[in-house]
Coordinates of C-alpha atoms and ligand atoms in Angstrom, one line a residue:
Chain A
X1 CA 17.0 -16.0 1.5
X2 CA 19.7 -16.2 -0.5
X3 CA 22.6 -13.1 -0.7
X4 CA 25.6 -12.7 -3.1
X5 CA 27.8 -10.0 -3.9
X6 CA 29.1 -8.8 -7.0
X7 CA 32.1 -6.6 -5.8
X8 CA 32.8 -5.3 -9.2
X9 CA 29.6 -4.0 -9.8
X10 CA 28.9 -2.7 -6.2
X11 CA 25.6 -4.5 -5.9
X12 CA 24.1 -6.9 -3.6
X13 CA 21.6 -9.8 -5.4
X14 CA 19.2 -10.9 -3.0
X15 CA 17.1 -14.0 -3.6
X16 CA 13.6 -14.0 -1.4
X17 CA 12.3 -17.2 -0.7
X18 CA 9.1 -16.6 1.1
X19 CA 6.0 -14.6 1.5
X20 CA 7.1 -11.4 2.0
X21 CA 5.1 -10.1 4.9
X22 CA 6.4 -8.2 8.1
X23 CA 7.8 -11.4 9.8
X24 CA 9.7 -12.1 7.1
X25 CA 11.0 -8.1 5.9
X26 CA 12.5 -7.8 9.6
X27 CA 14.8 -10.6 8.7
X28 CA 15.7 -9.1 4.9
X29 CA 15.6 -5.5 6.3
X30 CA 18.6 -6.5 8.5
X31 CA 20.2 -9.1 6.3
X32 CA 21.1 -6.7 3.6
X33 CA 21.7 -3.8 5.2
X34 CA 24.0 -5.6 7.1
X35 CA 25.5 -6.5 3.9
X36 CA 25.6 -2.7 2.1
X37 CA 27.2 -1.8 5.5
X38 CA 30.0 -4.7 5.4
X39 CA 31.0 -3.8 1.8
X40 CA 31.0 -1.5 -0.8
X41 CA 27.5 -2.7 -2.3
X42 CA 25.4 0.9 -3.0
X43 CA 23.1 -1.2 -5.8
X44 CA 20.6 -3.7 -4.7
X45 CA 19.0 -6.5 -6.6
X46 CA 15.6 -7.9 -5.4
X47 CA 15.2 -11.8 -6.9
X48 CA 11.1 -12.3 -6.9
X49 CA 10.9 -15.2 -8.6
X50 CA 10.1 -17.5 -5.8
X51 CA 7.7 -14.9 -4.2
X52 CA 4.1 -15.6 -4.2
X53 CA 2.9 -13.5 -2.2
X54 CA 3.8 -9.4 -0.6
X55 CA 2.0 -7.1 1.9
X56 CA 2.6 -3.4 2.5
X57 CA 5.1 -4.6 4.6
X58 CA 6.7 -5.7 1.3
X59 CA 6.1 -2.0 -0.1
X60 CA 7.6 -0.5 3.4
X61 CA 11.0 -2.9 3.3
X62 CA 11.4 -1.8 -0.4
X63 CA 10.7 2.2 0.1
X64 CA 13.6 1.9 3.2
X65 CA 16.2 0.1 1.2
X66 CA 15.6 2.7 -1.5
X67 CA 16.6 5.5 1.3
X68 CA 19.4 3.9 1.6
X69 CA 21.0 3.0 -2.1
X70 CA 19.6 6.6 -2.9
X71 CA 22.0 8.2 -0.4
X72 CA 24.8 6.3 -1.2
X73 CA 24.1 6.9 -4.9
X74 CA 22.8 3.4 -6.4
X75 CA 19.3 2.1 -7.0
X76 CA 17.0 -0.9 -6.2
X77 CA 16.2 -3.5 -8.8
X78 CA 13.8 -6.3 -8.4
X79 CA 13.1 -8.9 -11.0
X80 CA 10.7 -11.8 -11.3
X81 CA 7.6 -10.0 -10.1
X82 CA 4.4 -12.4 -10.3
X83 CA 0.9 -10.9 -10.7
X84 CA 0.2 -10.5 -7.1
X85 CA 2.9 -8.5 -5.8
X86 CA 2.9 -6.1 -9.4
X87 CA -0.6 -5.5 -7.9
X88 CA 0.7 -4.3 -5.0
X89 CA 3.7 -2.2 -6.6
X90 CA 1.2 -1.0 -8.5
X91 CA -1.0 0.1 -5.6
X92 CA 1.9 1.7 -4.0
X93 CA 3.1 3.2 -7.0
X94 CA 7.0 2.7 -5.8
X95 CA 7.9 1.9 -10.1
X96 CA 8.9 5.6 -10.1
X97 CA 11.7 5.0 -7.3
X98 CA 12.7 1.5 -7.9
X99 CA 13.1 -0.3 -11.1
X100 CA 11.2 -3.4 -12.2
X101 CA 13.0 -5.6 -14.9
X102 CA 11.9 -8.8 -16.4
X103 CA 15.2 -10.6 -15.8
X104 CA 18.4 -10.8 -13.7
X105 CA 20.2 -10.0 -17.3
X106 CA 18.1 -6.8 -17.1
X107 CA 18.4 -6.0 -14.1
X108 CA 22.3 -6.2 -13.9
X109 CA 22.6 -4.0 -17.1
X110 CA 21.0 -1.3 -14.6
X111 CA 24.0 -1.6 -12.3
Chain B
X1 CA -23.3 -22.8 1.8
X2 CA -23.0 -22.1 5.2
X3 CA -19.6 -22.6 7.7
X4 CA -18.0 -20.8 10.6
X5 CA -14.8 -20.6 12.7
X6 CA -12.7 -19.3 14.8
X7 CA -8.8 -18.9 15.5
X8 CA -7.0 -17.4 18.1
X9 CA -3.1 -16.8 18.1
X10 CA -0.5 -14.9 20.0
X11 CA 0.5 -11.5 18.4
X12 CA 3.9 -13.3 17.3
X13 CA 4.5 -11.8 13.4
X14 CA 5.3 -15.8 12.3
X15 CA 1.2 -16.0 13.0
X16 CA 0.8 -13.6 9.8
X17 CA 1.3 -16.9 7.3
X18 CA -1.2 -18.8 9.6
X19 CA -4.0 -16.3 9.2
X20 CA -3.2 -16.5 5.6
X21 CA -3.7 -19.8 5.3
X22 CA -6.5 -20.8 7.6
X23 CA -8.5 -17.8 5.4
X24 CA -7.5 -19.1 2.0
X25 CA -8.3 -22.6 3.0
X26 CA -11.4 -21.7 5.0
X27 CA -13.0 -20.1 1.7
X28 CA -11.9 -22.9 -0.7
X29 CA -14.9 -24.5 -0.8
X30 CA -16.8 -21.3 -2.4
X31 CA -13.9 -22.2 -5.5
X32 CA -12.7 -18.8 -5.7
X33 CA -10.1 -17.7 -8.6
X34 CA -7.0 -17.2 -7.8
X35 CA -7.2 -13.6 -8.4
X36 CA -10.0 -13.5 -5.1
X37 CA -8.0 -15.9 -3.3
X38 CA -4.9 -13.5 -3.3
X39 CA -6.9 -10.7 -2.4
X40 CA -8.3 -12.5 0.2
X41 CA -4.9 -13.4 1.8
X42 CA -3.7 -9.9 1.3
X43 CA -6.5 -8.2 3.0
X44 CA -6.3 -10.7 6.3
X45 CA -2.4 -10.2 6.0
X46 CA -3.2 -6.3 6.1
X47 CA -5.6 -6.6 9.4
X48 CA -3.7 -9.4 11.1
X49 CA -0.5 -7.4 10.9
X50 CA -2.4 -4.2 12.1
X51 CA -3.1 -6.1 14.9
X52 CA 0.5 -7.2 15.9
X53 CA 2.5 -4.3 15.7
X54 CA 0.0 -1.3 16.2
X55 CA -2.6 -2.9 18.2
X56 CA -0.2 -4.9 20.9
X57 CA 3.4 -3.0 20.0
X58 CA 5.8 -4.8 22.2
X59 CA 3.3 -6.2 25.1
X60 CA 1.8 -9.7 24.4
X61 CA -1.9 -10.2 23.5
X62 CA -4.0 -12.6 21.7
X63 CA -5.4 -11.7 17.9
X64 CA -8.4 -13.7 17.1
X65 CA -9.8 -14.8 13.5
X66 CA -13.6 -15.2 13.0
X67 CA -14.9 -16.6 10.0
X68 CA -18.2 -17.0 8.3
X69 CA -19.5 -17.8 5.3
X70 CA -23.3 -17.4 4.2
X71 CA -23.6 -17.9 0.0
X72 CA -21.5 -17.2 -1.7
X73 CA -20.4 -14.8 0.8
X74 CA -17.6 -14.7 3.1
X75 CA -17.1 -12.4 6.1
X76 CA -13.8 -12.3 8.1
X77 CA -13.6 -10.4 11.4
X78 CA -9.7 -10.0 12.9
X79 CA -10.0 -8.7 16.4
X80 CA -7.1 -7.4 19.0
X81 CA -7.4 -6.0 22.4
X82 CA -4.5 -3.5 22.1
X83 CA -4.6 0.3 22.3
X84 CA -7.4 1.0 20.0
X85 CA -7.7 3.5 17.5
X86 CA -7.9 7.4 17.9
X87 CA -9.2 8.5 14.7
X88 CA -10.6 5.8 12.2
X89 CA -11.4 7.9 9.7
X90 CA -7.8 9.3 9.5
X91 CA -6.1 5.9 10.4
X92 CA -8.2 4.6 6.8
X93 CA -6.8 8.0 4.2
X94 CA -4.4 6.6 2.0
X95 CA -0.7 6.8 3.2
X96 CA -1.3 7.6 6.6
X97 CA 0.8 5.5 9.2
X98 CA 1.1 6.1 12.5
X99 CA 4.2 5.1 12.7
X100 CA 6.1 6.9 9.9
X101 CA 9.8 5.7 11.0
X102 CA 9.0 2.1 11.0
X103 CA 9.0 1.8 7.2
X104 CA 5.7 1.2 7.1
X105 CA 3.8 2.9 3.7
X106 CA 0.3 3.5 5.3
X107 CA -1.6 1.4 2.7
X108 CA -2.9 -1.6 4.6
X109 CA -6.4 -0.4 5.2
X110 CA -6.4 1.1 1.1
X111 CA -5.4 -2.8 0.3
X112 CA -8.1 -4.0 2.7
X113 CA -10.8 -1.8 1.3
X114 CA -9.9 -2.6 -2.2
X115 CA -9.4 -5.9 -2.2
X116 CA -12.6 -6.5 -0.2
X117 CA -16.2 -5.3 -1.1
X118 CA -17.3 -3.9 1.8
X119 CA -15.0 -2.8 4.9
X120 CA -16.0 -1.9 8.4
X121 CA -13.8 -0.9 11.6
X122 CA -15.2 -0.5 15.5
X123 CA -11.8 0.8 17.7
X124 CA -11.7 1.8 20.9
X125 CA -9.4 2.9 23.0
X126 CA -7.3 1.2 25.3
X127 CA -10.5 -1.7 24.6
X128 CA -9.5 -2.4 21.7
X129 CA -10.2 -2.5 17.4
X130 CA -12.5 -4.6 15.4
X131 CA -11.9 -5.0 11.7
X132 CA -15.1 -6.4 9.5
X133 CA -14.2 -7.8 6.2
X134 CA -16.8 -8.8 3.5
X135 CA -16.7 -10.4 0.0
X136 CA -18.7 -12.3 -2.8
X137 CA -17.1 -14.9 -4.2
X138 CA -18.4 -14.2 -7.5
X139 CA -16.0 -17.4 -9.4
X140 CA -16.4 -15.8 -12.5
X141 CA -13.4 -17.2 -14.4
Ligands
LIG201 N1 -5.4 -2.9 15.1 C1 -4.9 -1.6 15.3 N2 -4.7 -1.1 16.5 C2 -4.2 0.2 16.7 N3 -3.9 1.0 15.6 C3 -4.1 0.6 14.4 C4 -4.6 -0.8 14.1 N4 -4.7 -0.9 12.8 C5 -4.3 0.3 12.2 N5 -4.0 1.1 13.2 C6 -3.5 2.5 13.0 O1 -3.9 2.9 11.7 C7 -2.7 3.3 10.9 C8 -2.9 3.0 9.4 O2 -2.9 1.6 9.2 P1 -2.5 1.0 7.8 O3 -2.5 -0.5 7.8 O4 -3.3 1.7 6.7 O5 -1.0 1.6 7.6 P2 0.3 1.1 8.4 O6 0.1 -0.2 9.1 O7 0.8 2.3 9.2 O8 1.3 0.9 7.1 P3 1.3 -0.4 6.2 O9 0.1 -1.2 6.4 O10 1.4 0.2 4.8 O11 2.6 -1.2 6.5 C9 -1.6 2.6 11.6 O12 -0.3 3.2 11.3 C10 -2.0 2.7 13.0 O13 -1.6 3.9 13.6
LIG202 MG1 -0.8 -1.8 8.2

Protein backbone atom coordinates (compact mmCIF):
# COMPACT_ATOMS: atom_id res chain seq x y z
CA UNK A 1 0.00 0.00 0.00
CA UNK A 2 1.11 3.03 -1.14
CA UNK A 3 0.01 6.61 0.83
CA UNK A 4 0.69 10.30 -0.18
CA UNK A 5 -0.58 13.42 0.98
CA UNK A 6 -1.69 16.34 -0.75
CA UNK A 7 -1.61 19.05 2.05
CA UNK A 8 -3.21 21.65 -0.03
CA UNK A 9 -6.11 19.82 -0.81
CA UNK A 10 -6.47 18.06 2.68
CA UNK A 11 -6.70 14.58 1.21
CA UNK A 12 -4.91 11.43 1.66
CA UNK A 13 -4.45 9.23 -1.87
CA UNK A 14 -4.15 5.77 -0.96
CA UNK A 15 -2.97 3.13 -3.45
CA UNK A 16 -4.17 -0.62 -2.46
CA UNK A 17 -2.11 -3.21 -3.75
CA UNK A 18 -3.76 -6.46 -2.74
CA UNK A 19 -6.92 -8.29 -2.32
CA UNK A 20 -8.79 -6.47 -0.13
CA UNK A 21 -10.05 -8.89 2.39
CA UNK A 22 -10.04 -8.65 6.34
CA UNK A 23 -6.23 -9.47 6.70
CA UNK A 24 -5.47 -6.95 4.56
CA UNK A 25 -8.31 -3.87 5.73
CA UNK A 26 -6.74 -4.21 9.36
CA UNK A 27 -3.51 -3.06 7.96
CA UNK A 28 -5.34 -0.03 5.66
CA UNK A 29 -7.90 0.66 8.47
CA UNK A 30 -4.87 1.70 10.62
CA UNK A 31 -2.48 2.99 8.04
CA UNK A 32 -4.71 5.80 7.09
CA UNK A 33 -6.34 6.65 9.96
CA UNK A 34 -3.14 7.06 11.33
CA UNK A 35 -2.53 9.34 8.62
CA UNK A 36 -5.98 11.64 8.87
CA UNK A 37 -4.92 11.73 12.56
CA UNK A 38 -1.15 12.92 11.90
CA UNK A 39 -2.35 15.75 9.54
CA UNK A 40 -4.94 17.85 8.33
CA UNK A 41 -6.18 15.18 5.57
CA UNK A 42 -10.35 15.22 6.07
CA UNK A 43 -10.67 13.84 2.21
CA UNK A 44 -9.67 10.39 1.29
CA UNK A 45 -8.79 8.89 -2.02
CA UNK A 46 -9.05 5.06 -2.56
CA UNK A 47 -6.64 3.97 -5.76
CA UNK A 48 -8.36 0.45 -7.07
CA UNK A 49 -6.59 -0.03 -9.87
CA UNK A 50 -4.38 -2.85 -8.75
CA UNK A 51 -7.35 -4.54 -6.82
CA UNK A 52 -8.62 -7.69 -8.13
CA UNK A 53 -10.40 -8.79 -5.79
CA UNK A 54 -12.82 -7.26 -2.28
CA UNK A 55 -14.95 -8.88 0.41
CA UNK A 56 -17.42 -7.32 2.80
CA UNK A 57 -14.59 -6.72 4.64
CA UNK A 58 -13.74 -4.34 1.84
CA UNK A 59 -17.47 -2.82 2.17
CA UNK A 60 -16.92 -2.57 6.19
CA UNK A 61 -13.19 -0.77 5.91
CA UNK A 62 -14.89 1.66 3.42
CA UNK A 63 -18.33 2.36 5.47
CA UNK A 64 -15.74 3.26 8.71
CA UNK A 65 -13.43 5.56 6.83
CA UNK A 66 -16.64 7.24 5.62
CA UNK A 67 -17.56 7.82 9.56
CA UNK A 68 -14.71 9.40 9.76
CA UNK A 69 -14.16 11.97 6.64
CA UNK A 70 -17.97 12.61 7.33
CA UNK A 71 -17.34 14.02 10.74
CA UNK A 72 -14.56 15.89 9.92
CA UNK A 73 -16.38 17.24 6.95
CA UNK A 74 -14.71 15.54 3.73
CA UNK A 75 -15.64 12.53 1.62
CA UNK A 76 -14.20 9.17 0.38
CA UNK A 77 -13.23 8.68 -3.25
CA UNK A 78 -12.13 5.59 -4.85
CA UNK A 79 -11.13 5.23 -8.41
CA UNK A 80 -10.18 2.32 -10.67
CA UNK A 81 -12.96 -0.03 -9.66
CA UNK A 82 -12.71 -3.40 -11.75
CA UNK A 83 -15.88 -5.54 -12.28
CA UNK A 84 -15.64 -7.59 -9.28
CA UNK A 85 -15.43 -5.21 -6.57
CA UNK A 86 -18.33 -2.74 -8.46
CA UNK A 87 -20.30 -5.99 -7.89
CA UNK A 88 -19.74 -5.78 -4.44
CA UNK A 89 -20.27 -1.85 -4.09
CA UNK A 90 -23.09 -2.59 -5.84
CA UNK A 91 -24.35 -5.21 -3.44
CA UNK A 92 -23.69 -3.05 -0.63
CA UNK A 93 -25.07 -0.09 -2.11
CA UNK A 94 -22.27 2.30 -0.33
CA UNK A 95 -22.29 4.61 -4.06
CA UNK A 96 -24.78 6.81 -2.11
CA UNK A 97 -22.08 7.61 0.76
CA UNK A 98 -18.89 7.39 -1.07
CA UNK A 99 -18.07 8.44 -4.56
CA UNK A 100 -16.91 6.26 -7.46
CA UNK A 101 -14.95 8.11 -10.23
CA UNK A 102 -13.34 6.79 -13.25
CA UNK A 103 -10.00 8.52 -12.73
CA UNK A 104 -7.59 10.01 -10.19
CA UNK A 105 -8.29 13.37 -12.39
CA UNK A 106 -11.87 12.79 -11.36
CA UNK A 107 -11.56 11.96 -8.37
CA UNK A 108 -9.21 15.00 -7.23
CA UNK A 109 -11.72 17.50 -8.88
CA UNK A 110 -14.12 16.10 -5.90
CA UNK A 111 -11.60 17.28 -3.30
CA UNK B 1 -15.67 -35.25 -13.62
CA UNK B 2 -15.17 -36.27 -10.34
CA UNK B 3 -12.28 -34.84 -7.55
CA UNK B 4 -12.12 -34.24 -3.80
CA UNK B 5 -10.00 -32.51 -1.03
CA UNK B 6 -9.37 -31.27 1.80
CA UNK B 7 -7.44 -28.25 3.66
CA UNK B 8 -7.00 -27.40 7.02
CA UNK B 9 -5.37 -24.08 8.36
CA UNK B 10 -5.05 -22.07 11.49
CA UNK B 11 -7.69 -19.29 12.01
CA UNK B 12 -4.78 -16.73 11.08
CA UNK B 13 -6.66 -13.91 8.65
CA UNK B 14 -3.33 -14.26 6.15
CA UNK B 15 -5.15 -17.99 5.56
CA UNK B 16 -8.20 -15.90 3.80
CA UNK B 17 -5.95 -15.61 0.30
CA UNK B 18 -5.10 -19.40 0.68
CA UNK B 19 -8.74 -20.57 0.77
CA UNK B 20 -9.10 -18.34 -2.15
CA UNK B 21 -6.80 -19.82 -4.00
CA UNK B 22 -6.85 -23.55 -3.36
CA UNK B 23 -10.93 -23.00 -4.27
CA UNK B 24 -10.28 -21.17 -7.47
CA UNK B 25 -7.60 -23.60 -8.47
CA UNK B 26 -9.44 -26.68 -7.21
CA UNK B 27 -12.42 -25.83 -9.66
CA UNK B 28 -10.21 -24.95 -12.71
CA UNK B 29 -10.64 -27.91 -14.34
CA UNK B 30 -14.59 -27.52 -14.79
CA UNK B 31 -13.18 -24.08 -17.06
CA UNK B 32 -15.33 -21.73 -15.31
CA UNK B 33 -15.60 -17.94 -16.56
CA UNK B 34 -14.17 -15.56 -14.86
CA UNK B 35 -17.41 -14.14 -13.73
CA UNK B 36 -18.05 -17.87 -11.61
CA UNK B 37 -14.54 -17.92 -10.67
CA UNK B 38 -14.82 -14.52 -8.81
CA UNK B 39 -17.92 -15.48 -7.26
CA UNK B 40 -16.52 -18.52 -6.28
CA UNK B 41 -13.59 -16.84 -4.39
CA UNK B 42 -15.90 -14.34 -2.95
CA UNK B 43 -18.19 -16.70 -1.40
CA UNK B 44 -15.28 -19.02 0.29
CA UNK B 45 -13.72 -15.53 1.28
CA UNK B 46 -17.21 -14.76 2.99
CA UNK B 47 -17.33 -18.28 4.99
CA UNK B 48 -13.60 -18.56 5.72
CA UNK B 49 -13.60 -15.15 7.26
CA UNK B 50 -16.83 -16.05 9.17
CA UNK B 51 -14.88 -18.66 10.53
CA UNK B 52 -11.85 -16.60 11.77
CA UNK B 53 -13.20 -13.75 13.51
CA UNK B 54 -16.82 -14.92 14.69
CA UNK B 55 -16.32 -18.47 14.91
CA UNK B 56 -12.75 -18.54 16.94
CA UNK B 57 -12.60 -14.48 18.06
CA UNK B 58 -9.23 -14.26 19.72
CA UNK B 59 -8.68 -18.12 20.79
CA UNK B 60 -6.80 -20.29 18.19
CA UNK B 61 -8.62 -23.09 16.30
CA UNK B 62 -8.31 -24.84 13.04
CA UNK B 63 -10.78 -23.94 9.88
CA UNK B 64 -10.99 -26.77 7.47
CA UNK B 65 -11.84 -26.69 3.61
CA UNK B 66 -13.58 -29.61 1.96
CA UNK B 67 -13.97 -29.87 -1.53
CA UNK B 68 -15.91 -31.93 -4.01
CA UNK B 69 -16.78 -31.90 -7.32
CA UNK B 70 -19.34 -34.32 -9.03
CA UNK B 71 -20.27 -32.80 -12.91
CA UNK B 72 -20.18 -30.03 -13.48
CA UNK B 73 -20.93 -29.42 -10.02
CA UNK B 74 -18.85 -28.14 -7.22
CA UNK B 75 -19.64 -28.29 -3.52
CA UNK B 76 -17.42 -26.48 -0.90
CA UNK B 77 -17.95 -27.14 2.80
CA UNK B 78 -15.79 -24.44 5.30
CA UNK B 79 -16.06 -25.84 8.75
CA UNK B 80 -14.82 -24.15 12.36
CA UNK B 81 -15.19 -25.45 15.80
CA UNK B 82 -15.80 -22.02 17.43
CA UNK B 83 -18.79 -20.77 19.34
CA UNK B 84 -21.55 -21.73 17.00
CA UNK B 85 -24.28 -19.89 15.95
CA UNK B 86 -27.50 -18.79 18.06
CA UNK B 87 -29.88 -17.92 15.42
CA UNK B 88 -29.21 -18.98 11.75
CA UNK B 89 -31.97 -17.67 10.39
CA UNK B 90 -31.26 -14.16 11.85
CA UNK B 91 -27.39 -14.50 11.41
CA UNK B 92 -28.45 -15.04 7.24
CA UNK B 93 -31.11 -11.38 7.00
CA UNK B 94 -29.29 -9.01 5.11
CA UNK B 95 -27.24 -6.52 7.23
CA UNK B 96 -27.19 -8.25 10.29
CA UNK B 97 -23.71 -8.51 12.11
CA UNK B 98 -23.15 -9.51 15.26
CA UNK B 99 -20.67 -7.50 15.72
CA UNK B 100 -21.88 -4.01 14.69
CA UNK B 101 -18.66 -1.94 16.12
CA UNK B 102 -16.17 -3.98 14.21
CA UNK B 103 -17.03 -2.37 10.85
CA UNK B 104 -18.30 -5.18 9.60
CA UNK B 105 -21.56 -4.56 7.02
CA UNK B 106 -23.43 -7.91 7.69
CA UNK B 107 -23.45 -9.04 4.08
CA UNK B 108 -21.22 -12.04 4.00
CA UNK B 109 -23.84 -14.69 4.09
CA UNK B 110 -26.14 -12.28 1.26
CA UNK B 111 -22.73 -12.59 -0.97
CA UNK B 112 -22.56 -16.35 -0.15
CA UNK B 113 -26.12 -17.05 -1.04
CA UNK B 114 -25.98 -14.98 -4.16
CA UNK B 115 -22.99 -15.80 -5.57
CA UNK B 116 -23.72 -19.58 -4.91
CA UNK B 117 -26.79 -21.65 -6.15
CA UNK B 118 -27.71 -23.25 -3.31
CA UNK B 119 -26.53 -22.41 0.48
CA UNK B 120 -26.89 -24.50 3.58
CA UNK B 121 -25.62 -23.74 7.32
CA UNK B 122 -25.64 -26.51 10.42
CA UNK B 123 -24.28 -24.34 13.82
CA UNK B 124 -24.14 -25.33 16.98
CA UNK B 125 -23.31 -23.99 19.90
CA UNK B 126 -20.18 -24.04 21.62
CA UNK B 127 -19.67 -27.31 18.87
CA UNK B 128 -19.37 -25.46 16.34
CA UNK B 129 -20.91 -24.14 12.47
CA UNK B 130 -20.91 -25.85 9.14
CA UNK B 131 -21.28 -23.84 6.03
CA UNK B 132 -22.47 -25.98 2.65
CA UNK B 133 -21.80 -24.24 -0.55
CA UNK B 134 -23.05 -25.46 -4.02
CA UNK B 135 -22.68 -24.37 -7.66
CA UNK B 136 -22.98 -25.43 -11.43
CA UNK B 137 -20.34 -24.53 -13.38
CA UNK B 138 -22.58 -23.79 -16.19
CA UNK B 139 -19.18 -22.23 -18.66
CA UNK B 140 -21.57 -20.56 -20.71
CA UNK B 141 -19.32 -17.74 -22.13
N1 LIG C 1 -18.65 -19.33 11.61
C1 LIG C 1 -19.37 -18.54 12.43
N2 LIG C 1 -19.32 -18.73 13.78
C2 LIG C 1 -20.05 -17.95 14.63
N3 LIG C 1 -20.85 -16.94 14.22
C3 LIG C 1 -20.95 -16.71 12.90
C4 LIG C 1 -20.22 -17.49 11.94
N4 LIG C 1 -20.52 -17.02 10.70
C5 LIG C 1 -21.39 -16.00 10.89
N5 LIG C 1 -21.65 -15.80 12.20
C6 LIG C 1 -22.59 -14.79 12.77
O1 LIG C 1 -23.46 -14.37 11.74
C7 LIG C 1 -23.38 -12.95 11.58
C8 LIG C 1 -23.62 -12.57 10.12
O2 LIG C 1 -22.55 -12.99 9.28
P1 LIG C 1 -22.26 -12.18 7.93
O3 LIG C 1 -21.05 -12.76 7.29
O4 LIG C 1 -23.50 -12.14 7.11
O5 LIG C 1 -21.99 -10.70 8.45
P2 LIG C 1 -20.69 -10.16 9.22
O6 LIG C 1 -19.59 -11.16 9.18
O7 LIG C 1 -21.12 -9.70 10.56
O8 LIG C 1 -20.30 -8.88 8.34
P3 LIG C 1 -19.51 -8.92 6.93
O9 LIG C 1 -19.46 -10.35 6.45
O10 LIG C 1 -20.33 -8.05 6.03
O11 LIG C 1 -18.17 -8.38 7.21
C9 LIG C 1 -22.01 -12.57 12.11
O12 LIG C 1 -21.94 -11.23 12.53
C10 LIG C 1 -21.87 -13.56 13.27
O13 LIG C 1 -22.55 -13.06 14.41
MG1 LIG D 1 -18.99 -12.06 7.42
Amino acid sequence: METNLLSEKRTVVVKIQTDLDHHSASLIRKTVDAKIKGTNAINIIFDFSAVDFMDSSGIGMLMGRYKIANILGGKVIVFGVGKQVKRIIDMAGIDKIINICDSYDAALLLV
Amino acid sequence: MENIMKLEFANKSSNENLARLVAAAFVTPLDPTCEELSEIKTAISEAVTNAIIHGYEDSLGMVRLDGRIYGNIVEFTVSDKGCGIADVAKAMEPLYTGKPDHERSGLGFTIMESFMDKIEVKSTLGIGTVVKMKKVIKNDR
